[in-house]
Short mmCIF file of C-alpha atoms and ligand atoms in Angstrom, two decimals:
data_model
loop_
_atom_site.label_atom_id
_atom_site.label_comp_id
_atom_site.label_asym_id
_atom_site.label_seq_id
_atom_site.Cartn_x
_atom_site.Cartn_y
_atom_site.Cartn_z
CA MET A 1 -14.51 -21.82 -34.86
CA ASN A 2 -17.52 -22.85 -33.54
CA SER A 3 -19.56 -20.26 -31.83
CA GLU A 4 -21.82 -22.65 -30.88
CA SER A 5 -20.37 -25.54 -28.44
CA ALA A 6 -18.32 -22.32 -26.50
CA LYS A 7 -20.24 -20.53 -23.20
CA SER A 8 -21.05 -17.57 -24.05
CA ILE A 9 -20.51 -14.23 -21.43
CA LYS A 10 -23.75 -12.88 -20.64
CA LEU A 11 -23.45 -8.90 -20.08
CA GLY A 12 -26.02 -6.00 -18.82
CA ILE A 13 -26.27 -2.40 -20.15
CA CYS A 14 -27.53 0.15 -17.82
CA GLY A 15 -27.27 3.59 -20.25
CA PHE A 16 -27.70 3.31 -23.44
CA GLY A 17 -26.42 6.33 -24.69
CA THR A 18 -23.65 7.48 -27.13
CA VAL A 19 -20.86 4.84 -24.64
CA GLY A 20 -23.49 2.28 -23.86
CA GLY A 21 -24.72 2.17 -27.60
CA GLY A 22 -21.28 2.32 -28.81
CA SER A 23 -20.50 -0.54 -27.21
CA PHE A 24 -23.07 -2.28 -28.19
CA ALA A 25 -22.82 -1.51 -31.45
CA LEU A 26 -18.78 -2.57 -31.18
CA LEU A 27 -19.61 -5.71 -30.21
CA GLN A 28 -21.81 -6.85 -33.23
CA THR A 29 -19.56 -5.36 -35.51
CA ASN A 30 -16.43 -7.14 -34.22
CA GLY A 31 -18.07 -10.07 -32.44
CA ASP A 32 -16.53 -12.02 -34.68
CA GLU A 33 -12.74 -10.77 -33.97
CA ILE A 34 -14.04 -11.13 -30.47
CA LEU A 35 -15.23 -14.62 -30.22
CA ARG A 36 -11.78 -15.74 -32.17
CA ARG A 37 -9.93 -13.97 -29.31
CA LEU A 38 -11.68 -15.36 -26.99
CA GLY A 39 -13.09 -18.42 -27.63
CA CYS A 40 -16.56 -17.71 -26.07
CA SER A 41 -18.44 -14.99 -27.24
CA ILE A 42 -20.03 -12.54 -25.70
CA GLU A 43 -24.29 -11.49 -25.48
CA VAL A 44 -25.43 -9.04 -24.40
CA CYS A 45 -28.59 -10.01 -22.53
CA ARG A 46 -30.09 -6.87 -21.31
CA ILE A 47 -29.61 -3.25 -21.26
CA ALA A 48 -31.71 -0.91 -19.31
CA SER A 49 -32.39 2.19 -20.99
CA ARG A 50 -35.31 5.41 -20.54
CA SER A 51 -35.44 6.31 -23.83
CA LEU A 52 -34.38 3.06 -26.35
CA ASN A 53 -37.28 1.97 -28.70
CA PRO A 54 -36.98 -1.99 -28.52
CA ALA A 55 -37.93 -1.61 -31.90
CA ASN A 56 -36.02 0.40 -33.10
CA LEU A 57 -32.56 -2.52 -31.66
CA SER A 58 -31.96 -5.88 -33.34
CA THR A 59 -31.81 -8.08 -29.77
CA GLU A 60 -32.69 -10.57 -27.72
CA ALA A 61 -31.85 -8.56 -24.68
CA ARG A 62 -34.59 -7.86 -22.26
CA ILE A 63 -35.04 -4.20 -22.57
CA SER A 64 -36.13 -2.41 -19.47
CA ALA A 65 -35.82 0.97 -18.12
CA ASP A 66 -35.04 0.40 -14.93
CA PRO A 67 -30.75 -0.79 -13.96
CA PHE A 68 -32.06 -2.78 -10.68
CA ASP A 69 -33.01 -5.10 -13.46
CA VAL A 70 -30.19 -5.70 -14.95
CA VAL A 71 -27.84 -5.60 -11.90
CA ASN A 72 -30.86 -7.73 -9.85
CA ALA A 73 -30.76 -10.41 -13.01
CA PRO A 74 -29.19 -13.88 -11.70
CA GLU A 75 -27.72 -14.79 -15.46
CA VAL A 76 -25.70 -10.82 -15.74
CA GLU A 77 -22.57 -12.28 -14.98
CA ILE A 78 -20.46 -8.28 -15.95
CA VAL A 79 -22.66 -5.12 -16.04
CA ILE A 80 -21.54 -2.58 -18.20
CA GLU A 81 -22.89 0.78 -16.65
CA THR A 82 -23.16 3.54 -18.99
CA MET A 83 -24.65 5.65 -16.83
CA GLY A 84 -22.87 8.27 -16.24
CA GLY A 85 -23.64 10.83 -13.25
CA PHE A 86 -23.87 9.68 -9.01
CA ASP A 87 -27.50 8.96 -8.78
CA PRO A 88 -28.43 6.23 -9.05
CA THR A 89 -25.57 4.79 -10.84
CA PHE A 90 -23.60 4.44 -7.13
CA GLU A 91 -26.08 2.44 -5.75
CA VAL A 92 -26.66 0.89 -9.01
CA VAL A 93 -22.90 -0.54 -9.25
CA ARG A 94 -22.53 -0.86 -5.67
CA GLN A 95 -25.80 -3.45 -5.82
CA ALA A 96 -24.17 -4.62 -9.02
CA LEU A 97 -20.56 -5.96 -6.84
CA ALA A 98 -22.34 -6.57 -3.87
CA ASN A 99 -24.69 -9.07 -5.93
CA GLY A 100 -21.55 -11.12 -6.98
CA LYS A 101 -21.39 -9.26 -10.86
CA HIS A 102 -18.08 -7.47 -12.34
CA VAL A 103 -18.72 -4.27 -13.38
CA VAL A 104 -16.77 -1.68 -16.43
CA THR A 105 -17.67 1.57 -15.82
CA ALA A 106 -17.09 5.04 -18.02
CA ASN A 107 -18.06 6.32 -15.23
CA LYS A 108 -14.70 9.34 -13.99
CA ALA A 109 -16.72 10.87 -12.16
CA LEU A 110 -17.70 7.68 -9.90
CA ILE A 111 -14.60 6.38 -10.01
CA ALA A 112 -12.47 9.68 -9.00
CA GLU A 113 -15.00 10.61 -6.70
CA ARG A 114 -16.17 7.76 -4.44
CA GLY A 115 -14.37 5.10 -6.12
CA ASN A 116 -12.88 4.98 -2.31
CA GLU A 117 -16.30 3.93 -1.40
CA LEU A 118 -16.70 1.13 -4.41
CA PHE A 119 -13.28 -0.73 -4.52
CA PRO A 120 -13.65 -2.31 -1.17
CA VAL A 121 -17.79 -3.48 -2.21
CA ALA A 122 -15.81 -4.80 -5.15
CA GLU A 123 -13.37 -6.94 -3.15
CA GLU A 124 -15.48 -7.79 -0.61
CA ASN A 125 -17.21 -9.73 -3.12
CA SER A 126 -13.97 -10.83 -5.55
CA VAL A 127 -15.17 -8.75 -8.38
CA ASN A 128 -13.62 -6.50 -10.67
CA LEU A 129 -14.90 -3.11 -11.09
CA ALA A 130 -12.94 -1.69 -14.07
CA TYR A 131 -12.49 1.51 -15.39
CA GLU A 132 -10.60 1.72 -18.52
CA SER A 133 -12.55 3.98 -20.53
CA SER A 134 -12.98 6.42 -18.23
CA VAL A 135 -9.85 7.86 -18.73
CA ALA A 136 -8.69 9.35 -22.22
CA GLY A 137 -11.51 7.58 -24.25
CA GLY A 138 -9.64 4.62 -26.82
CA ILE A 139 -6.28 5.04 -25.18
CA PRO A 140 -5.95 2.19 -23.35
CA ILE A 141 -3.38 4.11 -20.27
CA ILE A 142 -4.99 2.60 -17.33
CA LYS A 143 -3.53 -0.32 -18.44
CA ALA A 144 0.19 1.08 -19.10
CA LEU A 145 0.11 2.40 -16.25
CA ARG A 146 -1.02 -0.01 -13.91
CA GLU A 147 0.50 -3.07 -16.14
CA GLY A 148 3.14 -2.56 -18.84
CA LEU A 149 4.96 0.28 -16.24
CA ALA A 150 4.48 -1.63 -13.03
CA ALA A 151 8.11 -2.30 -12.81
CA ASN A 152 8.93 1.77 -12.19
CA ARG A 153 8.37 4.46 -10.40
CA ILE A 154 6.16 6.85 -11.81
CA ASP A 155 7.70 10.31 -11.77
CA TRP A 156 5.47 12.28 -13.07
CA LEU A 157 2.70 12.63 -16.13
CA ALA A 158 1.35 14.94 -17.89
CA GLY A 159 -1.74 14.99 -20.40
CA ILE A 160 -4.01 15.76 -22.54
CA ILE A 161 -7.21 14.42 -21.27
CA ASN A 162 -10.03 16.09 -22.00
CA GLY A 163 -11.10 15.72 -26.21
CA THR A 164 -13.71 18.36 -25.93
CA GLY A 165 -10.93 21.35 -24.79
CA ASN A 166 -8.59 20.03 -26.78
CA PHE A 167 -10.73 20.29 -30.00
CA ILE A 168 -11.26 24.09 -28.63
CA LEU A 169 -8.53 24.86 -28.30
CA THR A 170 -6.92 23.57 -31.56
CA GLU A 171 -10.27 25.14 -33.79
CA MET A 172 -9.91 28.27 -32.32
CA ALA A 173 -5.43 28.45 -32.61
CA ASP A 174 -6.01 26.69 -36.37
CA LYS A 175 -9.28 28.69 -37.74
CA GLN A 176 -9.90 31.43 -35.64
CA ARG A 177 -13.07 30.43 -34.67
CA GLN A 178 -14.81 31.34 -31.25
CA PHE A 179 -15.16 29.22 -28.19
CA GLU A 180 -18.81 28.75 -28.50
CA ASP A 181 -19.55 28.10 -31.48
CA VAL A 182 -16.84 24.99 -31.48
CA LEU A 183 -18.54 23.71 -28.27
CA VAL A 184 -21.93 23.70 -29.88
CA GLU A 185 -19.92 21.12 -32.44
CA ALA A 186 -18.10 19.09 -29.96
CA GLN A 187 -21.32 18.39 -29.07
CA GLU A 188 -22.86 17.45 -32.00
CA LEU A 189 -20.13 15.09 -32.39
CA GLY A 190 -20.64 13.27 -29.02
CA TYR A 191 -17.63 14.30 -27.56
CA ALA A 192 -18.80 16.97 -25.09
CA GLU A 193 -20.37 15.65 -21.61
CA ALA A 194 -24.35 15.98 -20.24
CA ASP A 195 -23.28 19.18 -19.10
CA PRO A 196 -20.25 20.97 -20.93
CA THR A 197 -19.14 22.73 -18.24
CA PHE A 198 -17.35 19.66 -17.09
CA ASP A 199 -14.79 19.89 -20.37
CA VAL A 200 -14.34 23.63 -20.23
CA GLU A 201 -14.15 24.44 -16.52
CA GLY A 202 -11.49 21.18 -15.91
CA ILE A 203 -13.89 18.99 -14.04
CA ASP A 204 -13.78 16.24 -16.93
CA ALA A 205 -10.03 16.26 -16.72
CA ALA A 206 -9.52 16.81 -12.66
CA HIS A 207 -11.52 13.42 -12.48
CA LYS A 208 -9.01 11.70 -15.35
CA LEU A 209 -5.92 13.08 -13.64
CA THR A 210 -6.84 11.70 -10.26
CA ILE A 211 -7.72 8.54 -11.28
CA MET A 212 -4.21 8.77 -12.63
CA ALA A 213 -2.06 9.99 -10.37
CA SER A 214 -3.71 7.50 -8.07
CA ILE A 215 -2.14 4.52 -9.73
CA ALA A 216 1.07 6.15 -11.35
CA PHE A 217 1.86 6.90 -7.49
CA GLY A 218 0.30 4.34 -5.28
CA ILE A 219 -1.87 7.26 -3.16
CA PRO A 220 -5.86 7.67 -2.38
CA LEU A 221 -8.33 8.52 -4.97
CA GLN A 222 -7.86 12.89 -3.68
CA PHE A 223 -10.43 14.24 -6.46
CA ASN A 224 -10.83 17.27 -3.86
CA LYS A 225 -7.46 17.96 -3.94
CA THR A 226 -7.05 17.75 -7.03
CA TYR A 227 -6.27 21.58 -8.32
CA THR A 228 -8.45 23.00 -11.51
CA GLU A 229 -8.41 25.06 -13.72
CA GLY A 230 -10.65 25.67 -17.01
CA ILE A 231 -10.28 26.92 -20.68
CA SER A 232 -13.08 29.19 -20.85
CA GLN A 233 -10.75 32.06 -19.81
CA ILE A 234 -8.22 32.00 -22.91
CA THR A 235 -9.04 34.23 -25.68
CA PRO A 236 -7.62 34.42 -28.90
CA GLU A 237 -5.27 36.76 -27.96
CA ASP A 238 -3.18 34.90 -25.59
CA ILE A 239 -2.83 32.44 -28.70
CA GLY A 240 -1.62 34.63 -30.95
CA PHE A 241 0.70 35.93 -27.91
CA ALA A 242 1.53 31.72 -27.58
CA LYS A 243 2.24 31.91 -31.00
CA GLN A 244 4.52 34.71 -31.16
CA LEU A 245 6.61 33.39 -28.55
CA GLY A 246 6.86 29.91 -29.67
CA TYR A 247 4.33 28.29 -27.53
CA ARG A 248 0.78 26.73 -27.96
CA ILE A 249 -1.64 26.57 -25.50
CA LYS A 250 -2.73 23.31 -23.91
CA HIS A 251 -5.07 22.48 -21.14
CA LEU A 252 -3.21 19.44 -18.99
CA GLY A 253 -3.73 17.62 -16.35
CA ILE A 254 -0.32 17.84 -14.68
CA ALA A 255 0.39 15.28 -11.91
CA ARG A 256 4.22 14.56 -10.12
CA CYS A 257 5.60 13.18 -7.38
CA THR A 258 8.62 15.18 -5.66
CA ASP A 259 10.01 15.23 -1.93
CA LYS A 260 7.47 18.06 -1.21
CA GLY A 261 4.76 16.17 -1.97
CA VAL A 262 2.38 15.28 -4.97
CA GLN A 263 1.52 17.78 -7.31
CA MET A 264 -1.86 17.31 -9.14
CA ARG A 265 -3.31 20.14 -11.42
CA VAL A 266 -5.53 20.79 -13.93
CA HIS A 267 -4.89 23.87 -15.99
CA PRO A 268 -4.61 25.88 -20.13
CA THR A 269 -0.54 26.00 -20.56
CA LEU A 270 2.08 27.43 -22.31
CA ILE A 271 4.17 24.38 -23.96
CA SER A 272 6.74 24.79 -26.37
CA ARG A 273 5.51 23.80 -30.13
CA LYS A 274 8.27 21.86 -30.67
CA ARG A 275 7.43 19.47 -27.58
CA LEU A 276 5.01 16.13 -29.24
CA LEU A 277 2.41 17.53 -26.33
CA ALA A 278 2.02 20.69 -28.48
CA ARG A 279 1.16 18.52 -31.91
CA VAL A 280 -2.02 16.56 -30.46
CA ASP A 281 -4.66 18.22 -31.81
CA GLY A 282 -8.53 17.90 -32.24
CA VAL A 283 -10.40 15.30 -30.34
CA GLY A 284 -6.82 13.47 -29.79
CA ASN A 285 -5.84 13.25 -25.94
CA ALA A 286 -2.00 12.30 -25.28
CA ILE A 287 -0.34 11.18 -22.04
CA LEU A 288 3.47 11.47 -21.19
CA VAL A 289 4.49 9.72 -18.56
CA HIS A 290 8.10 9.23 -16.92
CA GLY A 291 9.15 6.08 -15.13
CA ASN A 292 12.54 5.84 -13.50
CA ALA A 293 13.32 2.80 -15.29
CA VAL A 294 12.04 3.41 -18.80
CA GLY A 295 11.90 7.31 -19.28
CA SER A 296 9.51 9.03 -21.10
CA THR A 297 6.59 7.20 -22.97
CA LEU A 298 3.79 8.82 -25.15
CA TYR A 299 0.82 7.19 -25.39
CA ASN A 300 -1.22 8.99 -27.86
CA GLY A 301 -5.36 8.68 -29.48
CA PRO A 302 -8.89 9.36 -29.41
CA GLY A 303 -9.74 10.74 -26.01
CA ALA A 304 -13.96 10.99 -26.62
CA GLY A 305 -16.19 9.37 -29.25
CA ALA A 306 -19.03 6.32 -29.09
CA ALA A 307 -16.79 4.24 -30.80
CA ALA A 308 -13.03 5.23 -29.63
CA THR A 309 -14.34 4.76 -25.46
CA ALA A 310 -16.52 1.59 -26.27
CA SER A 311 -13.27 0.05 -27.89
CA ALA A 312 -11.95 0.52 -23.90
CA VAL A 313 -15.14 -0.41 -22.11
CA ILE A 314 -14.73 -3.71 -24.50
CA ALA A 315 -11.35 -4.66 -24.04
CA ASP A 316 -12.40 -4.34 -20.32
CA VAL A 317 -15.51 -6.89 -20.39
CA ILE A 318 -12.69 -8.96 -22.47
CA ASP A 319 -10.44 -9.01 -19.74
CA ILE A 320 -12.90 -10.01 -16.79
CA ALA A 321 -14.35 -12.99 -19.67
CA ARG A 322 -10.61 -14.23 -20.23
CA GLN A 323 -10.38 -14.02 -15.91
CA THR A 324 -13.55 -16.02 -15.77
CA LEU A 325 -12.95 -18.98 -18.54
CA ALA A 326 -9.64 -18.72 -16.45
CA GLY A 327 -11.55 -20.09 -13.70
CA VAL A 328 -9.87 -17.57 -11.77
CA ARG A 329 -12.95 -15.75 -9.96
CA LYS A 330 -10.60 -13.10 -7.80
CA PRO A 331 -9.33 -9.88 -9.94
CA LEU A 332 -6.08 -10.89 -10.46
CA GLN A 333 -4.25 -7.53 -9.40
CA PRO A 334 -6.16 -4.44 -7.55
CA ALA A 335 -8.07 -1.82 -8.56
CA LEU A 336 -5.97 0.45 -8.67
CA GLY A 337 -2.63 -1.39 -8.35
CA TYR A 338 -0.88 -1.29 -4.88
CA LEU A 339 -2.02 -3.98 -2.20
CA ALA A 340 -0.27 -0.91 -0.29
CA MET A 341 -0.29 2.16 -0.61
CA HIS A 342 1.67 5.24 -0.15
CA ASP A 343 0.01 6.30 3.22
CA GLY A 344 2.73 9.23 3.41
CA LEU A 345 2.57 11.56 0.65
CA GLU A 346 0.28 14.16 0.87
CA VAL A 347 -0.64 16.49 -1.73
CA LEU A 348 0.84 19.82 -2.35
CA ASN A 349 -1.33 23.05 -2.56
CA ILE A 350 -0.89 25.15 -6.20
CA GLU A 351 1.07 28.30 -4.23
CA ASP A 352 3.65 25.98 -3.50
CA ILE A 353 4.53 24.57 -7.04
CA GLU A 354 7.38 25.88 -9.22
CA THR A 355 6.85 26.38 -12.80
CA GLU A 356 7.65 29.34 -15.60
CA TYR A 357 4.62 31.91 -16.18
CA TYR A 358 2.67 34.03 -18.97
CA LEU A 359 1.07 36.64 -17.63
CA ARG A 360 -1.10 39.35 -19.72
CA ILE A 361 -1.27 42.73 -18.43
CA PRO A 362 -3.78 45.19 -19.93
CA VAL A 363 -2.48 48.93 -19.02
CA ASN A 364 -3.01 52.29 -19.58
CA ASP A 365 -0.38 53.24 -22.58
CA VAL A 366 1.36 56.07 -20.77
CA VAL A 367 5.11 56.15 -19.92
CA GLY A 368 6.41 54.25 -17.48
CA VAL A 369 4.40 51.31 -16.70
CA MET A 370 6.13 48.67 -17.33
CA ALA A 371 9.14 50.02 -15.30
CA LYS A 372 6.60 49.83 -11.79
CA ILE A 373 5.30 46.41 -12.95
CA SER A 374 9.55 45.41 -13.48
CA SER A 375 10.32 46.15 -10.13
CA ILE A 376 7.57 44.72 -8.35
CA LEU A 377 8.20 41.59 -10.14
CA GLN A 378 11.74 41.50 -9.32
CA ASP A 379 10.30 42.30 -6.03
CA CYS A 380 9.38 38.75 -5.59
CA ASP A 381 12.38 37.66 -6.82
CA ILE A 382 10.43 36.71 -10.04
CA SER A 383 12.58 37.62 -13.03
CA ILE A 384 12.23 38.27 -16.93
CA GLU A 385 12.56 36.26 -19.60
CA ALA A 386 10.86 37.87 -22.54
CA VAL A 387 8.61 41.00 -23.07
CA ILE A 388 5.72 41.52 -25.83
CA GLN A 389 4.36 44.95 -25.83
CA LYS A 390 2.34 45.67 -28.63
CA GLU A 391 1.89 49.59 -30.41
CA LEU A 392 -1.66 49.57 -31.07
CA ASN A 393 -2.78 53.05 -30.46
CA THR A 394 -5.46 52.50 -28.17
CA LYS A 395 -5.93 53.64 -24.54
CA THR A 396 -5.36 49.87 -23.64
CA VAL A 397 -2.74 47.73 -24.11
CA PRO A 398 -1.49 44.60 -23.16
CA ILE A 399 1.51 43.34 -22.17
CA VAL A 400 2.72 39.79 -22.28
CA ILE A 401 6.02 38.86 -20.06
CA LEU A 402 7.21 35.61 -20.05
CA THR A 403 9.10 34.88 -16.41
CA HIS A 404 11.75 31.91 -15.69
CA ARG A 405 10.62 29.43 -12.93
CA ALA A 406 9.05 31.45 -9.77
CA VAL A 407 6.87 29.57 -6.98
CA GLU A 408 3.17 30.19 -7.46
CA LYS A 409 3.17 32.02 -4.03
CA LYS A 410 5.16 35.22 -4.78
CA LEU A 411 3.04 35.66 -8.57
CA ASP A 412 0.53 35.86 -6.24
CA THR A 413 1.48 38.02 -4.96
CA ALA A 414 3.41 40.39 -7.78
CA ILE A 415 0.17 39.85 -9.64
CA ALA A 416 -2.08 41.44 -6.56
CA ALA A 417 0.46 44.56 -6.29
CA ILE A 418 0.32 44.84 -10.52
CA GLU A 419 -3.66 44.53 -9.65
CA ALA A 420 -3.03 47.30 -8.07
CA LEU A 421 -1.57 49.69 -10.04
CA ASP A 422 -3.28 52.80 -11.38
CA ASP A 423 -2.08 52.40 -14.59
CA VAL A 424 -3.18 48.44 -15.42
CA SER A 425 -6.66 48.41 -16.33
CA GLY A 426 -7.68 44.71 -15.36
CA ALA A 427 -7.11 42.00 -14.44
CA VAL A 428 -4.12 39.85 -14.50
CA MET A 429 -3.66 37.02 -17.32
CA ARG A 430 -1.59 34.30 -16.17
CA ILE A 431 -1.10 31.06 -17.83
CA ARG A 432 1.59 28.22 -16.48
CA VAL A 433 4.64 27.26 -18.85
CA GLU A 434 5.64 24.13 -18.66
CA SER A 435 8.03 22.03 -20.33
CA PHE A 436 8.68 17.41 -20.03
CA ASP A 437 11.50 15.92 -21.40
CA ASP A 438 9.52 14.33 -24.09
CA GLU A 439 12.62 11.61 -25.50
N1 HSE B 501 -16.57 15.03 -22.71
C1 HSE B 501 -15.15 14.14 -22.39
C2 HSE B 501 -13.96 14.47 -23.40
C3 HSE B 501 -15.64 13.32 -22.95
O1 HSE B 501 -14.86 15.24 -24.12
O2 HSE B 501 -12.82 14.20 -23.41
C4 HSE B 501 -14.28 11.87 -23.01
O3 HSE B 501 -14.05 11.51 -21.43
#
């Protein structure tokens, strides 16, 4: 193929960390393959980075510290935004769109929290704001939801969508490693966010779930209504009890469209070890999506890391380049996949969901405490499915209970009453238990 004769697409990269640097490297490594697919080369002509030393990079690109140099450069057609955060990133992206440049971003926080402001700017200027890499790293889940499943009404989706969290839970379960020690390794491997509390407290997963729920159900982005709970309270003891009961603990993002409204929630979850999601380990992400026509489909792959995320960034660049080469100026589809959103779908409060629960209750080892707990649960219409009560020869022992389905509000009432008992010696650990049809 003669690359000389073809037009090249001019790219600017803002932010040259793990994902920006990885995207540049991928264009170099797979440049020939991309040229064959596209029929034209992609040329990085501008880079903005505060830390990059030009001497360390073999490129003709002009390098500056200021991202506005990139978005205001007349020759740049597509801007990759891999700076992260909101400030100055929001303004950098807004300016690029206003300048008529397509933007590809890996920034899930920006899309989840400010996408409702940025998508209209993209639309007004007839450019794409593409964000495949913002959810689940290398897995093309945005494409799957927005295009592959476009003929379906999506009923629910559930996924492991934070690689760092899954890596930590897997290492704790399989190698009995300590939480903090695994987190440091995840940071060294480039999986964790700049602020790793985003990973372990579920904020990163909530950003991704917010985005997926909007595309799945055709609702505006509503990050502030996504219930968010992290994994930092999960103990090796809980992982052990879950295993004894036939479950694994995974940090899931769950979105479900019900008659009462939409559920959007991120929290640790017990799932039967026989289920596909229970077997996704390490930095792996997986999203199970149920469409009313297709049934259940599973998307599995690496959810973080430079090359995997770059794979999704460059796929967006290729899509836009194809559109440009075909002479199509306007994006081929709305950013969230719906021209007319569903206005009437309200997001439910967490108290209104109904599921099964794992409870670990620290009690003083005295006669009668189990009877009192059972009676409280019964008064709240919560029935017990299984109990583990260990003889530990210690003053405080854990009672572990698996419940049948119950409404969260009633469980809250029961937990408050249980914690008020004299012989309950600490806070009750509650983990939701879910079962997803993966066939
Ligand atoms: N910190 C994120 C994760 C990176 O661990 O999944 C990918 O979004």
